PDB file of C-alpha atoms in Angstrom:
ATOM      1  CA  MET A  14     -14.820   8.356   6.209  1.00 48.00           C
ATOM      2  CA  ASP A  15     -13.382  11.201   8.215  1.00 75.00           C
ATOM      3  CA  ASP A  16     -10.516  12.238  10.452  1.00 76.00           C
ATOM      4  CA  LEU A  17     -11.424   9.542  12.990  1.00 92.00           C
ATOM      5  CA  ILE A  18     -10.372   6.763  10.628  1.00 94.00           C
ATOM      6  CA  GLU A  19      -7.068   8.543  10.040  1.00 94.00           C
ATOM      7  CA  GLU A  20      -6.436   8.815  13.786  1.00 95.00           C
ATOM      8  CA  TRP A  21      -7.375   5.165  14.327  1.00 97.00           C
ATOM      9  CA  ALA A  22      -5.107   4.044  11.458  1.00 97.00           C
ATOM     10  CA  THR A  23      -2.199   5.998  12.955  1.00 97.00           C
ATOM     11  CA  GLN A  24      -2.721   4.405  16.374  1.00 97.00           C
ATOM     12  CA  VAL A  25      -2.857   0.884  14.919  1.00 97.00           C
ATOM     13  CA  ALA A  26       0.147   1.360  12.621  1.00 97.00           C
ATOM     14  CA  THR A  27       2.193   2.999  15.356  1.00 96.00           C
ATOM     15  CA  ALA A  28       1.505   0.105  17.723  1.00 95.00           C
ATOM     16  CA  GLU A  29       2.506  -2.504  15.135  1.00 95.00           C
ATOM     17  CA  LEU A  30       5.415  -0.869  13.292  1.00 95.00           C
ATOM     18  CA  ASN A  31       7.031   1.956  15.238  1.00 94.00           C
ATOM     19  CA  CYS A  32       9.171  -0.056  17.672  1.00 92.00           C
ATOM     20  CA  THR A  33       9.546  -3.344  15.798  1.00 93.00           C
ATOM     21  CA  LEU A  34      10.244  -2.043  12.283  1.00 94.00           C
ATOM     22  CA  PRO A  35      11.515   1.563  12.434  1.00 95.00           C
ATOM     23  CA  ARG A  36      12.533   1.743   8.766  1.00 94.00           C
ATOM     24  CA  ARG A  37       9.167   0.343   7.641  1.00 95.00           C
ATOM     25  CA  TRP A  38       7.553   2.897   9.957  1.00 97.00           C
ATOM     26  CA  ALA A  39       9.558   5.692   8.288  1.00 97.00           C
ATOM     27  CA  HIS A  40       8.353   4.492   4.874  1.00 97.00           C
ATOM     28  CA  THR A  41       4.781   4.342   6.163  1.00 97.00           C
ATOM     29  CA  GLN A  42       4.967   7.880   7.486  1.00 98.00           C
ATOM     30  CA  GLY A  43       6.283   9.097   4.117  1.00 98.00           C
ATOM     31  CA  VAL A  44       3.509   7.286   2.242  1.00 98.00           C
ATOM     32  CA  THR A  45       0.951   8.826   4.591  1.00 98.00           C
ATOM     33  CA  LYS A  46       2.410  12.297   4.025  1.00 98.00           C
ATOM     34  CA  ARG A  47       2.044  11.765   0.266  1.00 98.00           C
ATOM     35  CA  ALA A  48      -1.555  10.627   0.758  1.00 98.00           C
ATOM     36  CA  VAL A  49      -2.382  13.847   2.599  1.00 97.00           C
ATOM     37  CA  GLN A  50      -0.959  15.800  -0.354  1.00 96.00           C
ATOM     38  CA  VAL A  51      -2.873  13.726  -2.934  1.00 97.00           C
ATOM     39  CA  GLY A  52      -6.112  13.614  -0.934  1.00 95.00           C
ATOM     40  CA  PRO A  53      -7.733  16.716  -2.436  1.00 95.00           C
ATOM     41  CA  ILE A  54      -8.092  15.053  -5.854  1.00 96.00           C
ATOM     42  CA  LEU A  55     -10.167  12.303  -4.205  1.00 95.00           C
ATOM     43  CA  GLY A  56     -12.782  14.441  -2.497  1.00 93.00           C
ATOM     44  CA  GLN A  57     -14.744  12.352   0.008  1.00 94.00           C
ATOM     45  CA  ASP A  58     -12.289   9.429  -0.305  1.00 96.00           C
ATOM     46  CA  ALA A  59      -9.305  11.468   0.943  1.00 96.00           C
ATOM     47  CA  SER A  60      -9.505  10.094   4.496  1.00 97.00           C
ATOM     48  CA  LEU A  61      -9.809   6.546   3.187  1.00 97.00           C
ATOM     49  CA  LEU A  62      -6.619   7.063   1.167  1.00 98.00           C
ATOM     50  CA  VAL A  63      -4.759   8.420   4.199  1.00 98.00           C
ATOM     51  CA  ALA A  64      -5.902   5.482   6.348  1.00 98.00           C
ATOM     52  CA  ALA A  65      -4.915   2.962   3.648  1.00 98.00           C
ATOM     53  CA  ALA A  66      -1.523   4.637   3.221  1.00 98.00           C
ATOM     54  CA  THR A  67      -0.969   4.486   6.970  1.00 98.00           C
ATOM     55  CA  LEU A  68      -1.905   0.803   7.141  1.00 98.00           C
ATOM     56  CA  HIS A  69      -0.678  -0.511   3.777  1.00 98.00           C
ATOM     57  CA  ASP A  70       2.416  -2.244   5.215  1.00 97.00           C
ATOM     58  CA  ILE A  71       1.023  -3.287   8.581  1.00 98.00           C
ATOM     59  CA  GLY A  72       1.270  -6.944   7.552  1.00 97.00           C
ATOM     60  CA  TYR A  73       5.064  -6.707   7.861  1.00 97.00           C
ATOM     61  CA  SER A  74       4.679  -6.603  11.650  1.00 97.00           C
ATOM     62  CA  PRO A  75       6.297  -9.779  12.965  1.00 95.00           C
ATOM     63  CA  ARG A  76       3.268 -10.365  15.186  1.00 94.00           C
ATOM     64  CA  LEU A  77       0.966 -10.391  12.166  1.00 96.00           C
ATOM     65  CA  ALA A  78       3.081 -12.326   9.648  1.00 93.00           C
ATOM     66  CA  VAL A  79       1.174 -15.563   9.097  1.00 95.00           C
ATOM     67  CA  THR A  80       1.571 -16.230   5.363  1.00 96.00           C
ATOM     68  CA  GLY A  81       4.635 -14.022   4.929  1.00 94.00           C
ATOM     69  CA  PHE A  82       2.734 -12.024   2.300  1.00 97.00           C
ATOM     70  CA  HIS A  83       2.223  -8.658   3.966  1.00 97.00           C
ATOM     71  CA  PRO A  84      -0.810  -7.386   1.994  1.00 98.00           C
ATOM     72  CA  LEU A  85      -2.831 -10.498   2.883  1.00 98.00           C
ATOM     73  CA  ASP A  86      -1.599 -10.703   6.477  1.00 98.00           C
ATOM     74  CA  GLY A  87      -2.303  -7.004   7.019  1.00 98.00           C
ATOM     75  CA  ALA A  88      -5.785  -7.092   5.513  1.00 98.00           C
ATOM     76  CA  ARG A  89      -6.728 -10.165   7.532  1.00 98.00           C
ATOM     77  CA  PHE A  90      -5.508  -8.504  10.723  1.00 98.00           C
ATOM     78  CA  LEU A  91      -7.530  -5.373  10.007  1.00 98.00           C
ATOM     79  CA  ARG A  92     -10.648  -7.387   9.168  1.00 98.00           C
ATOM     80  CA  ASN A  93     -10.381  -9.994  11.923  1.00 98.00           C
ATOM     81  CA  GLU A  94      -9.010  -8.000  14.858  1.00 97.00           C
ATOM     82  CA  HIS A  95     -10.436  -4.558  14.103  1.00 97.00           C
ATOM     83  CA  SER A  96     -13.532  -5.187  11.940  1.00 96.00           C
ATOM     84  CA  ALA A  97     -12.099  -2.532   9.631  1.00 96.00           C
ATOM     85  CA  ASP A  98     -14.025  -1.003   6.777  1.00 94.00           C
ATOM     86  CA  GLU A  99     -14.221  -3.346   3.780  1.00 96.00           C
ATOM     87  CA  GLN A 100     -12.913  -0.745   1.321  1.00 96.00           C
ATOM     88  CA  LEU A 101      -9.936  -0.151   3.575  1.00 98.00           C
ATOM     89  CA  THR A 102      -9.091  -3.839   3.923  1.00 98.00           C
ATOM     90  CA  ARG A 103      -9.415  -4.337   0.168  1.00 98.00           C
ATOM     91  CA  LEU A 104      -7.063  -1.402  -0.489  1.00 97.00           C
ATOM     92  CA  VAL A 105      -4.487  -2.764   1.951  1.00 98.00           C
ATOM     93  CA  ALA A 106      -4.796  -6.284   0.509  1.00 98.00           C
ATOM     94  CA  ASN A 107      -4.354  -5.140  -3.065  1.00 97.00           C
ATOM     95  CA  HIS A 108      -2.003  -2.177  -2.747  1.00 96.00           C
ATOM     96  CA  SER A 109       0.577  -1.649  -5.475  1.00 94.00           C
ATOM     97  CA  PHE A 110      -0.610  -4.544  -7.644  1.00 96.00           C
ATOM     98  CA  ALA A 111      -0.291  -7.137  -4.888  1.00 96.00           C
ATOM     99  CA  LEU A 112      -2.353  -9.606  -6.907  1.00 95.00           C
ATOM    100  CA  LEU A 113       0.653 -10.098  -9.190  1.00 95.00           C
ATOM    101  CA  GLU A 114       2.877 -10.889  -6.215  1.00 95.00           C
ATOM    102  CA  ALA A 115       0.191 -13.156  -4.777  1.00 97.00           C
ATOM    103  CA  GLU A 116       0.331 -15.082  -8.041  1.00 95.00           C
ATOM    104  CA  GLU A 117       4.107 -15.504  -7.650  1.00 93.00           C
ATOM    105  CA  ARG A 118       3.500 -16.853  -4.135  1.00 95.00           C
ATOM    106  CA  GLY A 119       0.637 -19.203  -5.039  1.00 96.00           C
ATOM    107  CA  LEU A 120      -1.837 -17.039  -3.106  1.00 97.00           C
ATOM    108  CA  ARG A 121      -3.709 -15.379  -5.977  1.00 96.00           C
ATOM    109  CA  ASP A 122      -7.012 -17.226  -5.523  1.00 97.00           C
ATOM    110  CA  GLU A 123      -6.904 -16.742  -1.750  1.00 96.00           C
ATOM    111  CA  LEU A 124      -6.282 -12.991  -2.036  1.00 97.00           C
ATOM    112  CA  ALA A 125      -8.801 -12.470  -4.836  1.00 97.00           C
ATOM    113  CA  SER A 126     -11.594 -14.384  -3.094  1.00 97.00           C
ATOM    114  CA  GLU A 127     -11.120 -12.791   0.342  1.00 97.00           C
ATOM    115  CA  PHE A 128     -10.352  -9.270  -0.825  1.00 98.00           C
ATOM    116  CA  PRO A 129     -11.582  -8.540  -4.357  1.00 97.00           C
ATOM    117  CA  LEU A 130     -10.043  -5.623  -6.215  1.00 94.00           C
ATOM    118  CA  LEU A 131     -11.693  -2.320  -5.442  1.00 91.00           C
ATOM    119  CA  GLU A 132     -13.627  -0.748  -8.303  1.00 92.00           C
ATOM    120  CA  GLU A 133     -12.319   2.747  -7.553  1.00 93.00           C
ATOM    121  CA  PRO A 134      -9.526   3.327 -10.103  1.00 95.00           C
ATOM    122  CA  LEU A 135      -8.488   6.795  -8.909  1.00 96.00           C
ATOM    123  CA  LEU A 136      -8.300   5.665  -5.279  1.00 97.00           C
ATOM    124  CA  VAL A 137      -6.329   2.520  -6.188  1.00 97.00           C
ATOM    125  CA  ASP A 138      -3.957   4.549  -8.378  1.00 98.00           C
ATOM    126  CA  ALA A 139      -3.495   7.123  -5.613  1.00 98.00           C
ATOM    127  CA  LEU A 140      -2.319   4.469  -3.145  1.00 98.00           C
ATOM    128  CA  VAL A 141       0.079   3.050  -5.750  1.00 98.00           C
ATOM    129  CA  TYR A 142       1.392   6.567  -6.362  1.00 98.00           C
ATOM    130  CA  CYS A 143       1.959   7.246  -2.665  1.00 98.00           C
ATOM    131  CA  ASP A 144       3.703   3.909  -2.068  1.00 98.00           C
ATOM    132  CA  MET A 145       5.776   3.821  -5.228  1.00 98.00           C
ATOM    133  CA  THR A 146       7.073   7.399  -4.961  1.00 98.00           C
ATOM    134  CA  THR A 147       8.306   6.987  -1.379  1.00 98.00           C
ATOM    135  CA  THR A 148      11.656   5.458  -0.400  1.00 97.00           C
ATOM    136  CA  PRO A 149      12.100   2.923   2.403  1.00 96.00           C
ATOM    137  CA  ASP A 150      13.237   5.860   4.554  1.00 96.00           C
ATOM    138  CA  GLY A 151      10.129   7.932   3.820  1.00 97.00           C
ATOM    139  CA  ASP A 152      11.620  10.351   1.307  1.00 98.00           C
ATOM    140  CA  ARG A 153      10.238  11.256  -2.107  1.00 97.00           C
ATOM    141  CA  THR A 154      11.509   9.396  -5.138  1.00 98.00           C
ATOM    142  CA  THR A 155      10.452   8.534  -8.669  1.00 98.00           C
ATOM    143  CA  ALA A 156       8.620   5.320  -9.455  1.00 98.00           C
ATOM    144  CA  GLN A 157      11.547   4.292 -11.671  1.00 98.00           C
ATOM    145  CA  ASP A 158      14.040   4.724  -8.836  1.00 98.00           C
ATOM    146  CA  ARG A 159      11.720   2.999  -6.363  1.00 97.00           C
ATOM    147  CA  ILE A 160      11.399  -0.062  -8.580  1.00 97.00           C
ATOM    148  CA  ALA A 161      15.156  -0.160  -9.129  1.00 97.00           C
ATOM    149  CA  GLU A 162      15.669   0.050  -5.359  1.00 96.00           C
ATOM    150  CA  ILE A 163      13.230  -2.821  -4.725  1.00 96.00           C
ATOM    151  CA  VAL A 164      14.916  -5.041  -7.328  1.00 96.00           C
ATOM    152  CA  SER A 165      18.323  -4.155  -5.856  1.00 96.00           C
ATOM    153  CA  ARG A 166      17.187  -4.954  -2.309  1.00 94.00           C
ATOM    154  CA  TYR A 167      15.436  -8.261  -3.074  1.00 95.00           C
ATOM    155  CA  GLY A 168      17.301  -9.465  -6.157  1.00 95.00           C
ATOM    156  CA  ASP A 169      16.193 -10.071  -9.745  1.00 92.00           C
ATOM    157  CA  ASP A 170      15.252 -13.712  -9.242  1.00 93.00           C
ATOM    158  CA  SER A 171      13.425 -13.346  -5.935  1.00 95.00           C
ATOM    159  CA  VAL A 172       9.645 -13.505  -5.686  1.00 94.00           C
ATOM    160  CA  VAL A 173       9.545  -9.755  -5.073  1.00 95.00           C
ATOM    161  CA  GLY A 174      12.031  -9.036  -7.871  1.00 95.00           C
ATOM    162  CA  ARG A 175       9.990 -11.029 -10.387  1.00 95.00           C
ATOM    163  CA  PHE A 176       6.745  -9.454  -9.195  1.00 95.00           C
ATOM    164  CA  ILE A 177       7.960  -5.847  -9.261  1.00 96.00           C
ATOM    165  CA  ARG A 178       9.368  -6.205 -12.765  1.00 95.00           C
ATOM    166  CA  ARG A 179       6.010  -7.614 -13.931  1.00 95.00           C
ATOM    167  CA  ALA A 180       4.117  -4.849 -12.142  1.00 97.00           C
ATOM    168  CA  ALA A 181       6.386  -2.005 -13.293  1.00 97.00           C
ATOM    169  CA  PRO A 182       4.358  -1.007 -16.401  1.00 98.00           C
ATOM    170  CA  GLU A 183       1.159  -0.890 -14.330  1.00 97.00           C
ATOM    171  CA  ILE A 184       2.889   1.060 -11.567  1.00 98.00           C
ATOM    172  CA  PHE A 185       4.263   3.619 -14.039  1.00 98.00           C
ATOM    173  CA  ALA A 186       0.820   3.982 -15.618  1.00 98.00           C
ATOM    174  CA  ALA A 187      -0.883   4.498 -12.233  1.00 98.00           C
ATOM    175  CA  VAL A 188       1.721   7.058 -11.165  1.00 98.00           C
ATOM    176  CA  GLY A 189       1.290   8.864 -14.495  1.00 98.00           C
ATOM    177  CA  ARG A 190      -2.484   9.025 -14.077  1.00 98.00           C
ATOM    178  CA  ILE A 191      -2.153  10.537 -10.601  1.00 98.00           C
ATOM    179  CA  GLU A 192       0.471  13.031 -11.749  1.00 97.00           C
ATOM    180  CA  THR A 193      -1.932  14.100 -14.525  1.00 96.00           C
ATOM    181  CA  ALA A 194      -4.819  14.404 -12.042  1.00 96.00           C
ATOM    182  CA  LEU A 195      -2.676  16.435  -9.654  1.00 95.00           C
ATOM    183  CA  ALA A 196      -1.552  18.788 -12.433  1.00 94.00           C
ATOM    184  CA  ALA A 197      -5.187  19.344 -13.451  1.00 93.00           C
ATOM    185  CA  HIS A 198      -6.453  19.906  -9.909  1.00 87.00           C
ATOM    186  CA  PRO A 199      -6.642  23.525  -8.766  1.00 77.00           C
ATOM    187  CA  ARG A 200      -4.595  24.173  -5.649  1.00 68.00           C
TER     188      ARG A 200
END
């Protein structure tokens, strides 16, 4: 992976989100900015993280929403229309513990069979960190505040509300692991 995948990801995400979903685009840009900052702890996977951060919410694009579950719709779009890298599509499909939300939606088996979890814990945690420490407007936040915001926006008893409360301990753990890795990494 290199800068070319980052440029390509930016072009694709811009085309799908910039005009149709400006707030989602702002969030995406903030997540990408965080990925650039976190990248050095990942070495050769830094560009893959930046591309995944840039594309993680692409499935929200109205043009791409088939199932209504953005991680699955986005990953399918990247695989089917762009023949995207398998690691990238698996990161997008499973970002921020999407498998738990897929379960809430009755899509767990579909997601798990098409896009198995990536066996790269640091990379997976880094994407969770970038997503879950960025507000809908692209600003920095804490994981605790981000989860509270998501529950507030969707409601406690919604699919997303139930999912995010279930995922919260895993999200906090992933964010903690990245914060520890960042603190230990020489600048």
